[in-house]
CSV table of N, CA, C and O in Angstrom, one decimal:
chain,number,residue,atom,x,y,z
A,1,MET,N,0.9,-1.1,0.0
A,1,MET,CA,0.3,0.6,-0.1
A,1,MET,C,0.9,0.8,-0.2
A,1,MET,O,2.1,1.1,0.8
A,2,LEU,N,0.6,2.2,-1.0
A,2,LEU,CA,1.3,3.5,-0.6
A,2,LEU,C,0.9,4.1,0.0
A,2,LEU,O,-0.5,4.8,-0.1
A,3,MET,N,1.1,4.6,1.1
A,3,MET,CA,1.1,6.4,1.6
A,3,MET,C,2.1,7.5,1.5
A,3,MET,O,3.1,7.4,1.8
A,4,ARG,N,0.7,8.0,1.7
A,4,ARG,CA,1.7,9.8,1.1
A,4,ARG,C,1.1,10.6,2.3
A,4,ARG,O,0.4,10.1,3.1
A,5,SER,N,2.2,11.5,2.8
A,5,SER,CA,1.8,12.0,4.0
A,5,SER,C,1.8,13.6,3.5
A,5,SER,O,2.3,14.1,2.2
A,6,ASP,N,1.1,14.9,4.1
A,6,ASP,CA,1.1,16.2,3.8
A,6,ASP,C,2.0,17.0,4.4
A,6,ASP,O,1.6,17.7,5.4
A,7,LYS,N,2.9,16.6,4.6
A,7,LYS,CA,4.5,16.5,5.6
A,7,LYS,C,4.3,17.2,6.8
A,7,LYS,O,5.1,17.8,7.5
A,8,CYS,N,3.6,15.9,7.2
A,8,CYS,CA,2.7,16.5,9.0
A,8,CYS,C,3.8,15.4,9.4
A,8,CYS,O,3.4,15.0,11.0
A,9,ILE,N,4.3,14.2,8.9
A,9,ILE,CA,4.8,13.0,9.4
A,9,ILE,C,5.8,12.6,9.1
A,9,ILE,O,6.3,12.6,7.9
A,10,VAL,N,7.1,12.8,9.9
A,10,VAL,CA,8.2,11.8,9.4
A,10,VAL,C,8.2,10.1,9.0
A,10,VAL,O,7.8,10.1,9.6
A,11,PRO,N,8.3,10.0,7.3
A,11,PRO,CA,8.3,8.8,6.9
A,11,PRO,C,8.8,7.6,8.2
A,11,PRO,O,8.7,6.7,8.7
A,12,ALA,N,10.3,8.3,8.5
A,12,ALA,CA,11.2,7.0,9.5
A,12,ALA,C,10.0,6.9,11.2
A,12,ALA,O,9.9,5.9,11.1
A,13,TYR,N,9.7,8.2,11.2
A,13,TYR,CA,8.4,7.9,12.7
A,13,TYR,C,6.9,6.9,12.0
A,13,TYR,O,6.8,6.2,13.0
A,14,PHE,N,7.0,7.1,10.9
A,14,PHE,CA,6.0,6.3,10.3
A,14,PHE,C,6.1,4.8,10.6
A,14,PHE,O,5.5,4.5,11.2
A,15,GLU,N,7.3,4.9,10.3
A,15,GLU,CA,7.2,3.3,10.2
A,15,GLU,C,7.8,2.6,11.2
A,15,GLU,O,7.0,1.6,11.3
A,16,HIS,N,8.2,3.8,11.6
A,16,HIS,CA,8.5,3.1,13.8
A,16,HIS,C,7.1,2.8,13.8
A,16,HIS,O,7.4,1.7,14.9
A,17,CYS,N,5.7,3.5,14.2
A,17,CYS,CA,5.3,3.5,14.6
A,17,CYS,C,4.0,2.3,14.2
A,17,CYS,O,3.9,1.4,14.8
A,18,LEU,N,4.6,1.9,12.2
A,18,LEU,CA,3.4,0.9,12.2
A,18,LEU,C,3.9,-0.5,12.7
A,18,LEU,O,3.5,-1.5,12.6
A,19,ASN,N,5.2,-0.4,13.3
A,19,ASN,CA,6.3,-1.7,13.5
A,19,ASN,C,5.9,-2.3,15.5
A,19,ASN,O,6.3,-2.6,16.1
A,20,SER,N,5.3,-0.5,15.9
A,20,SER,CA,5.3,-0.9,16.8
A,20,SER,C,4.0,-1.4,17.8
A,20,SER,O,3.3,-1.9,17.1
A,21,SER,N,4.1,-2.2,18.4
A,21,SER,CA,3.4,-2.6,19.2
A,21,SER,C,2.0,-2.0,19.9
A,21,SER,O,1.2,-2.4,19.4
A,22,LEU,N,2.1,-1.1,19.8
A,22,LEU,CA,0.3,-0.2,20.3
A,22,LEU,C,0.2,-0.2,18.5
A,22,LEU,O,-1.2,-0.6,18.5
A,23,ILE,N,0.5,-0.3,18.1
A,23,ILE,CA,-0.4,-0.1,16.6
A,23,ILE,C,-0.6,-1.4,15.6
A,23,ILE,O,-1.8,-1.5,14.8
A,24,ARG,N,0.4,-2.2,16.3
A,24,ARG,CA,0.1,-4.1,15.9
A,24,ARG,C,-0.8,-4.2,16.1
A,24,ARG,O,-1.6,-5.2,15.5
A,25,ARG,N,-0.8,-4.0,17.4
A,25,ARG,CA,-2.0,-4.4,18.3
A,25,ARG,C,-3.3,-3.8,17.3
A,25,ARG,O,-5.0,-4.5,17.5
A,26,GLN,N,-3.9,-2.5,16.7
A,26,GLN,CA,-5.2,-2.7,16.1
A,26,GLN,C,-4.9,-2.8,15.0
A,26,GLN,O,-5.9,-3.3,14.4
A,27,TYR,N,-3.9,-3.3,14.3
A,27,TYR,CA,-4.1,-3.9,12.4
A,27,TYR,C,-3.8,-4.8,12.5
A,27,TYR,O,-4.4,-5.5,11.6
A,28,LEU,N,-3.4,-6.2,13.1
A,28,LEU,CA,-3.3,-7.5,13.2
A,28,LEU,C,-4.5,-8.2,13.3
A,28,LEU,O,-4.7,-8.9,12.4
A,29,PRO,N,-5.6,-7.9,14.2
A,29,PRO,CA,-6.7,-8.4,14.0
A,29,PRO,C,-7.4,-8.4,12.5
A,29,PRO,O,-8.7,-8.6,12.3
A,30,LYS,N,-7.1,-7.2,12.2
A,30,LYS,CA,-8.3,-6.5,10.8
A,30,LYS,C,-7.7,-7.0,9.5
A,30,LYS,O,-7.8,-6.8,8.6
A,31,ILE,N,-6.0,-7.9,9.8
A,31,ILE,CA,-5.5,-8.5,8.3
A,31,ILE,C,-6.9,-9.5,7.7
A,31,ILE,O,-7.2,-10.3,8.8
A,32,VAL,N,-6.9,-9.5,6.5
A,32,VAL,CA,-7.9,-10.2,5.8
A,32,VAL,C,-7.1,-11.5,4.5
A,32,VAL,O,-6.1,-10.7,4.2
A,33,GLY,N,-7.4,-11.9,5.0
A,33,GLY,CA,-6.9,-13.2,2.9
A,33,GLY,C,-5.8,-13.7,3.7
A,33,GLY,O,-4.8,-13.9,4.8
A,34,SER,N,-5.8,-15.2,3.9
A,34,SER,CA,-4.7,-16.3,3.6
A,34,SER,C,-3.8,-16.5,2.9
A,34,SER,O,-2.5,-16.7,3.3
A,35,THR,N,-3.9,-16.3,1.6
A,35,THR,CA,-2.8,-16.8,0.8
A,35,THR,C,-2.0,-15.4,0.7
A,35,THR,O,-0.7,-15.4,0.6
A,36,ALA,N,-2.4,-14.3,0.1
A,36,ALA,CA,-2.5,-13.0,0.8
A,36,ALA,C,-3.0,-11.8,1.6
A,36,ALA,O,-3.3,-11.2,1.2
A,37,PRO,N,-2.1,-12.0,3.1
A,37,PRO,CA,-2.7,-11.4,3.4
A,37,PRO,C,-2.8,-9.6,4.0
A,37,PRO,O,-1.8,-9.3,3.2
A,38,HIS,N,-4.0,-9.4,3.6
A,38,HIS,CA,-3.7,-7.5,3.4
A,38,HIS,C,-4.8,-7.2,4.7
A,38,HIS,O,-5.4,-7.5,5.0
A,39,LEU,N,-4.8,-5.2,4.7
A,39,LEU,CA,-5.5,-4.9,4.8
A,39,LEU,C,-6.2,-3.8,4.3
A,39,LEU,O,-5.7,-3.5,3.2
A,40,ASN,N,-7.6,-3.3,4.4
A,40,ASN,CA,-8.3,-2.4,3.6
A,40,ASN,C,-7.2,-1.1,3.6
A,40,ASN,O,-7.5,-0.7,4.8
A,41,VAL,N,-8.1,-0.9,2.8
A,41,VAL,CA,-7.8,0.9,2.6
A,41,VAL,C,-8.4,1.2,3.6
A,41,VAL,O,-7.8,2.6,5.0
A,42,ALA,N,-9.7,1.1,4.0
A,42,ALA,CA,-10.2,1.6,5.4
A,42,ALA,C,-10.3,1.4,6.8
A,42,ALA,O,-10.1,2.3,7.1
A,43,GLU,N,-9.5,0.3,6.4
A,43,GLU,CA,-9.0,-0.1,8.0
A,43,GLU,C,-8.1,0.5,8.1
A,43,GLU,O,-7.5,1.3,9.9
A,44,VAL,N,-6.7,1.0,7.6
A,44,VAL,CA,-5.8,1.4,7.5
A,44,VAL,C,-6.0,3.0,8.3
A,44,VAL,O,-5.3,3.6,9.0
A,45,LYS,N,-7.2,3.7,7.6
A,45,LYS,CA,-7.5,5.2,7.9
A,45,LYS,C,-8.1,4.8,9.2
A,45,LYS,O,-7.7,6.2,10.2
A,46,THR,N,-8.3,4.0,9.9
A,46,THR,CA,-8.7,3.7,11.0
A,46,THR,C,-7.7,3.6,12.3
A,46,THR,O,-7.4,3.8,13.7
A,47,LEU,N,-6.2,3.6,11.9
A,47,LEU,CA,-5.8,3.8,12.6
A,47,LEU,C,-5.1,4.9,13.7
A,47,LEU,O,-5.1,6.1,13.5
A,48,ALA,N,-5.0,4.5,15.3
A,48,ALA,CA,-4.8,5.9,15.9
A,48,ALA,C,-3.5,6.0,15.9
A,48,ALA,O,-2.8,5.1,16.9
A,49,ILE,N,-2.6,7.0,15.4
A,49,ILE,CA,-1.1,6.7,15.2
A,49,ILE,C,-0.9,8.4,16.2
A,49,ILE,O,-1.4,9.0,15.7
A,50,PRO,N,-0.1,8.0,17.0
A,50,PRO,CA,-0.2,8.9,18.1
A,50,PRO,C,1.1,10.2,17.2
A,50,PRO,O,1.9,9.9,16.3
A,51,LEU,N,0.8,11.9,16.7
A,51,LEU,CA,1.5,12.9,15.7
A,51,LEU,C,1.5,13.7,16.8
A,51,LEU,O,1.2,14.5,16.9
A,52,PRO,N,3.1,13.7,17.3
A,52,PRO,CA,3.8,14.4,18.0
A,52,PRO,C,4.3,16.0,17.3
A,52,PRO,O,4.3,15.3,15.1
A,53,PRO,N,4.2,16.8,17.3
A,53,PRO,CA,4.9,17.7,16.5
A,53,PRO,C,6.4,17.5,15.6
A,53,PRO,O,6.9,16.4,16.6
A,54,LEU,N,6.7,17.8,14.3
A,54,LEU,CA,7.6,17.4,13.4
A,54,LEU,C,9.0,16.8,14.6
A,54,LEU,O,9.6,16.3,14.5
A,55,ALA,N,9.2,18.4,15.0
A,55,ALA,CA,10.8,17.7,16.1
A,55,ALA,C,10.4,17.0,16.9
A,55,ALA,O,11.7,16.5,17.2
A,56,GLU,N,9.9,16.7,17.7
A,56,GLU,CA,9.5,15.6,18.5
A,56,GLU,C,9.4,13.9,17.4
A,56,GLU,O,10.5,13.1,18.2
A,57,GLN,N,9.2,14.3,16.6
A,57,GLN,CA,9.2,13.3,15.4
A,57,GLN,C,10.5,13.1,15.6
A,57,GLN,O,11.4,11.4,15.4
A,58,TYR,N,11.7,13.9,15.1
A,58,TYR,CA,12.8,13.7,14.7
A,58,TYR,C,13.7,13.1,15.7
A,58,TYR,O,15.0,12.0,15.5
A,59,ARG,N,13.2,13.5,16.9
A,59,ARG,CA,14.1,13.3,18.3
A,59,ARG,C,13.9,11.6,18.6
A,59,ARG,O,14.6,11.1,18.8
A,60,ILE,N,12.5,11.5,18.1
A,60,ILE,CA,11.8,10.1,18.7
A,60,ILE,C,12.7,9.3,17.3
A,60,ILE,O,13.3,8.5,18.0
A,61,VAL,N,12.9,9.3,16.2
A,61,VAL,CA,13.3,9.0,14.8
A,61,VAL,C,14.7,8.8,15.4
A,61,VAL,O,15.4,7.8,15.5
A,62,GLU,N,15.6,10.0,16.2
A,62,GLU,CA,17.0,10.0,16.8
A,62,GLU,C,17.2,8.7,17.2
A,62,GLU,O,18.0,7.9,17.2
A,63,LYS,N,16.5,9.2,18.8
A,63,LYS,CA,16.4,8.0,19.8
A,63,LYS,C,16.8,6.3,19.5
A,63,LYS,O,17.4,5.7,20.1
A,64,THR,N,15.2,6.5,18.5
A,64,THR,CA,14.7,5.1,18.2
A,64,THR,C,16.2,4.3,17.4
A,64,THR,O,16.4,3.0,17.4
A,65,GLU,N,16.9,5.2,16.2
A,65,GLU,CA,17.8,4.7,15.6
A,65,GLU,C,19.2,3.5,16.6
A,65,GLU,O,19.5,3.4,15.9
A,66,SER,N,19.1,5.4,17.3
A,66,SER,CA,20.5,4.6,18.1
A,66,SER,C,20.3,3.4,19.3
A,66,SER,O,20.8,3.0,18.9
A,67,ARG,N,19.1,3.3,19.5
A,67,ARG,CA,18.2,2.0,20.4
A,67,ARG,C,19.0,1.1,19.4
A,67,ARG,O,19.2,-0.1,19.3
A,68,PHE,N,18.3,1.2,18.4
A,68,PHE,CA,18.6,-0.1,17.6
A,68,PHE,C,19.7,-0.3,17.2
A,68,PHE,O,20.6,-1.7,17.0
A,69,SER,N,20.5,0.8,16.5
A,69,SER,CA,21.9,0.3,16.6
A,69,SER,C,23.2,-0.2,17.9
A,69,SER,O,23.5,-1.4,17.5
A,70,VAL,N,22.3,0.1,18.6
A,70,VAL,CA,22.9,-0.5,20.4
A,70,VAL,C,22.8,-2.3,20.3
A,70,VAL,O,23.4,-3.5,20.3
A,71,LEU,N,21.1,-2.1,20.1
A,71,LEU,CA,21.0,-3.8,20.3
A,71,LEU,C,21.9,-4.5,18.6
A,71,LEU,O,21.9,-5.7,18.7
A,72,GLU,N,21.6,-3.7,17.8
A,72,GLU,CA,22.6,-4.9,16.0
A,72,GLU,C,24.0,-5.2,17.4
A,72,GLU,O,24.5,-6.3,16.7
A,73,GLU,N,24.0,-4.0,17.6
A,73,GLU,CA,26.0,-4.3,18.2
A,73,GLU,C,26.3,-5.5,18.7
A,73,GLU,O,26.6,-6.3,19.0
A,74,LEU,N,25.2,-5.5,20.1
A,74,LEU,CA,24.6,-6.4,21.3
A,74,LEU,C,24.9,-7.7,20.4
A,74,LEU,O,24.6,-9.0,21.2
A,75,GLU,N,23.6,-7.5,19.4
A,75,GLU,CA,23.5,-8.7,18.1
A,75,GLU,C,24.9,-9.5,17.8
A,75,GLU,O,24.9,-10.6,17.9
A,76,ALA,N,25.5,-8.9,17.4
A,76,ALA,CA,26.7,-9.0,16.8
A,76,ALA,C,27.3,-9.9,17.7
A,76,ALA,O,28.2,-11.0,17.4
A,77,VAL,N,27.8,-9.1,19.4
A,77,VAL,CA,28.3,-9.2,19.9
A,77,VAL,C,28.0,-11.7,20.9
A,77,VAL,O,29.0,-12.1,20.8
A,78,VAL,N,26.5,-11.2,20.8
A,78,VAL,CA,26.0,-12.6,21.3
A,78,VAL,C,26.1,-13.2,20.6
A,78,VAL,O,26.7,-14.5,20.8
A,79,SER,N,26.2,-13.3,19.1
A,79,SER,CA,26.0,-14.1,18.0
A,79,SER,C,27.9,-15.0,17.9
A,79,SER,O,28.1,-16.1,17.6
A,80,THR,N,28.5,-13.9,17.9
A,80,THR,CA,30.0,-14.1,18.2
A,80,THR,C,30.6,-15.0,19.1
A,80,THR,O,31.0,-16.0,19.2
A,81,GLN,N,29.7,-14.8,20.4
A,81,GLN,CA,30.3,-15.0,21.8
A,81,GLN,C,29.5,-16.8,21.3
A,81,GLN,O,29.8,-17.9,22.1
A,82,LEU,N,28.1,-17.0,21.5
A,82,LEU,CA,27.8,-18.5,20.7
A,82,LEU,C,28.9,-19.1,20.3
A,82,LEU,O,29.1,-20.2,19.9
A,83,GLN,N,28.7,-18.4,18.8
A,83,GLN,CA,30.3,-19.2,17.9
A,83,GLN,C,31.0,-19.3,19.0
A,83,GLN,O,31.6,-20.8,18.6
A,84,ARG,N,31.9,-18.7,19.4
A,84,ARG,CA,32.5,-19.5,20.4
A,84,ARG,C,32.5,-20.7,21.3
A,84,ARG,O,33.3,-21.5,21.6
A,85,ALA,N,31.0,-20.1,21.5
A,85,ALA,CA,31.0,-21.4,22.9
A,85,ALA,C,30.8,-22.6,22.0
A,85,ALA,O,31.2,-23.3,22.6
A,86,ILE,N,30.7,-22.8,20.9
A,86,ILE,CA,30.0,-23.8,20.2
A,86,ILE,C,31.3,-25.0,19.6
A,86,ILE,O,31.8,-25.6,20.2
A,87,ARG,N,32.4,-23.4,19.4
A,87,ARG,CA,33.5,-23.8,19.3
A,87,ARG,C,34.7,-24.9,20.6
A,87,ARG,O,35.1,-25.4,20.6
A,88,LEU,N,34.6,-24.0,21.5
A,88,LEU,CA,35.1,-24.5,23.1
A,88,LEU,C,34.2,-26.0,23.1
A,88,LEU,O,35.4,-26.5,23.3
A,89,ARG,N,33.2,-25.8,23.2
A,89,ARG,CA,32.4,-27.4,24.0
A,89,ARG,C,33.2,-28.4,22.7
A,89,ARG,O,33.0,-29.3,23.2
A,90,GLN,N,32.7,-28.3,21.4
A,90,GLN,CA,33.3,-29.4,20.4
A,90,GLN,C,35.1,-29.0,20.8
A,90,GLN,O,35.3,-30.6,21.3
A,91,ALA,N,36.0,-28.9,21.5
A,91,ALA,CA,36.8,-28.5,21.5
A,91,ALA,C,37.6,-29.4,23.2
A,91,ALA,O,37.8,-30.8,23.4
A,92,ILE,N,36.3,-29.3,23.5
A,92,ILE,CA,36.4,-30.0,25.2
A,92,ILE,C,35.9,-31.5,24.7
A,92,ILE,O,36.6,-32.5,25.5
A,93,LEU,N,34.5,-31.6,24.2
A,93,LEU,CA,34.2,-32.9,23.6
A,93,LEU,C,35.7,-33.5,23.0
A,93,LEU,O,35.9,-34.9,22.7
A,94,ASP,N,36.3,-33.0,21.8
A,94,ASP,CA,37.3,-33.7,21.0
A,94,ASP,C,38.3,-34.1,22.3
A,94,ASP,O,39.3,-35.4,22.3
A,95,ALA,N,38.9,-33.2,22.7
A,95,ALA,CA,39.8,-33.5,23.5
A,95,ALA,C,39.3,-34.5,25.3
A,95,ALA,O,40.4,-36.0,25.4
A,96,ALA,N,38.4,-34.4,25.0
A,96,ALA,CA,37.4,-36.1,26.6
A,96,ALA,C,37.6,-37.1,25.7
A,96,ALA,O,38.4,-37.6,26.3
A,97,PHE,N,37.6,-37.4,24.1
A,97,PHE,CA,36.7,-38.1,23.5
A,97,PHE,C,38.6,-39.1,23.1
A,97,PHE,O,39.4,-40.1,23.1
A,98,SER,N,39.4,-38.3,22.9
A,98,SER,CA,40.8,-38.2,22.7
A,98,SER,C,42.2,-38.7,23.5
A,98,SER,O,42.5,-39.8,23.6
A,99,GLU,N,41.7,-38.3,25.0
A,99,GLU,CA,41.9,-39.1,25.8
A,99,GLU,C,41.9,-40.4,26.2
A,99,GLU,O,42.4,-41.0,27.1
A,100,ARG,N,40.4,-40.8,26.0
A,100,ARG,CA,40.1,-42.0,26.1
A,100,ARG,C,40.7,-43.4,25.7
A,100,ARG,O,40.7,-44.0,26.0
A,101,SER,N,40.9,-42.4,24.3
A,101,SER,CA,41.6,-43.4,23.2
A,101,SER,C,43.2,-44.0,23.2
A,101,SER,O,43.0,-44.4,23.3
A,102,THR,N,43.5,-43.0,24.4
A,102,THR,CA,44.7,-43.5,24.5
A,102,THR,C,45.5,-43.9,25.7
A,102,THR,O,44.7,-43.8,26.6
């Protein structure tokens, strides 16, 4: 669905709103169709999206993007540490079984 704004909403703010649990709770029950799930335009028009002043929208986007950046860094660290733990476990098992055979 193509959504246009009359410049009263920052696109990144709108995207974050649509992905927020507050708005998702509004539209998920309204999704129809099993093969190609979709929302009717009339349903989209009923969504209650908080609309602060533009300056506040930009501030919210900046904070949100900053926090997402931190989350992505943490995900990378966790992934690296998980791989390290897997390799360490395998090394321990290899060492344990190689000691038994000698």
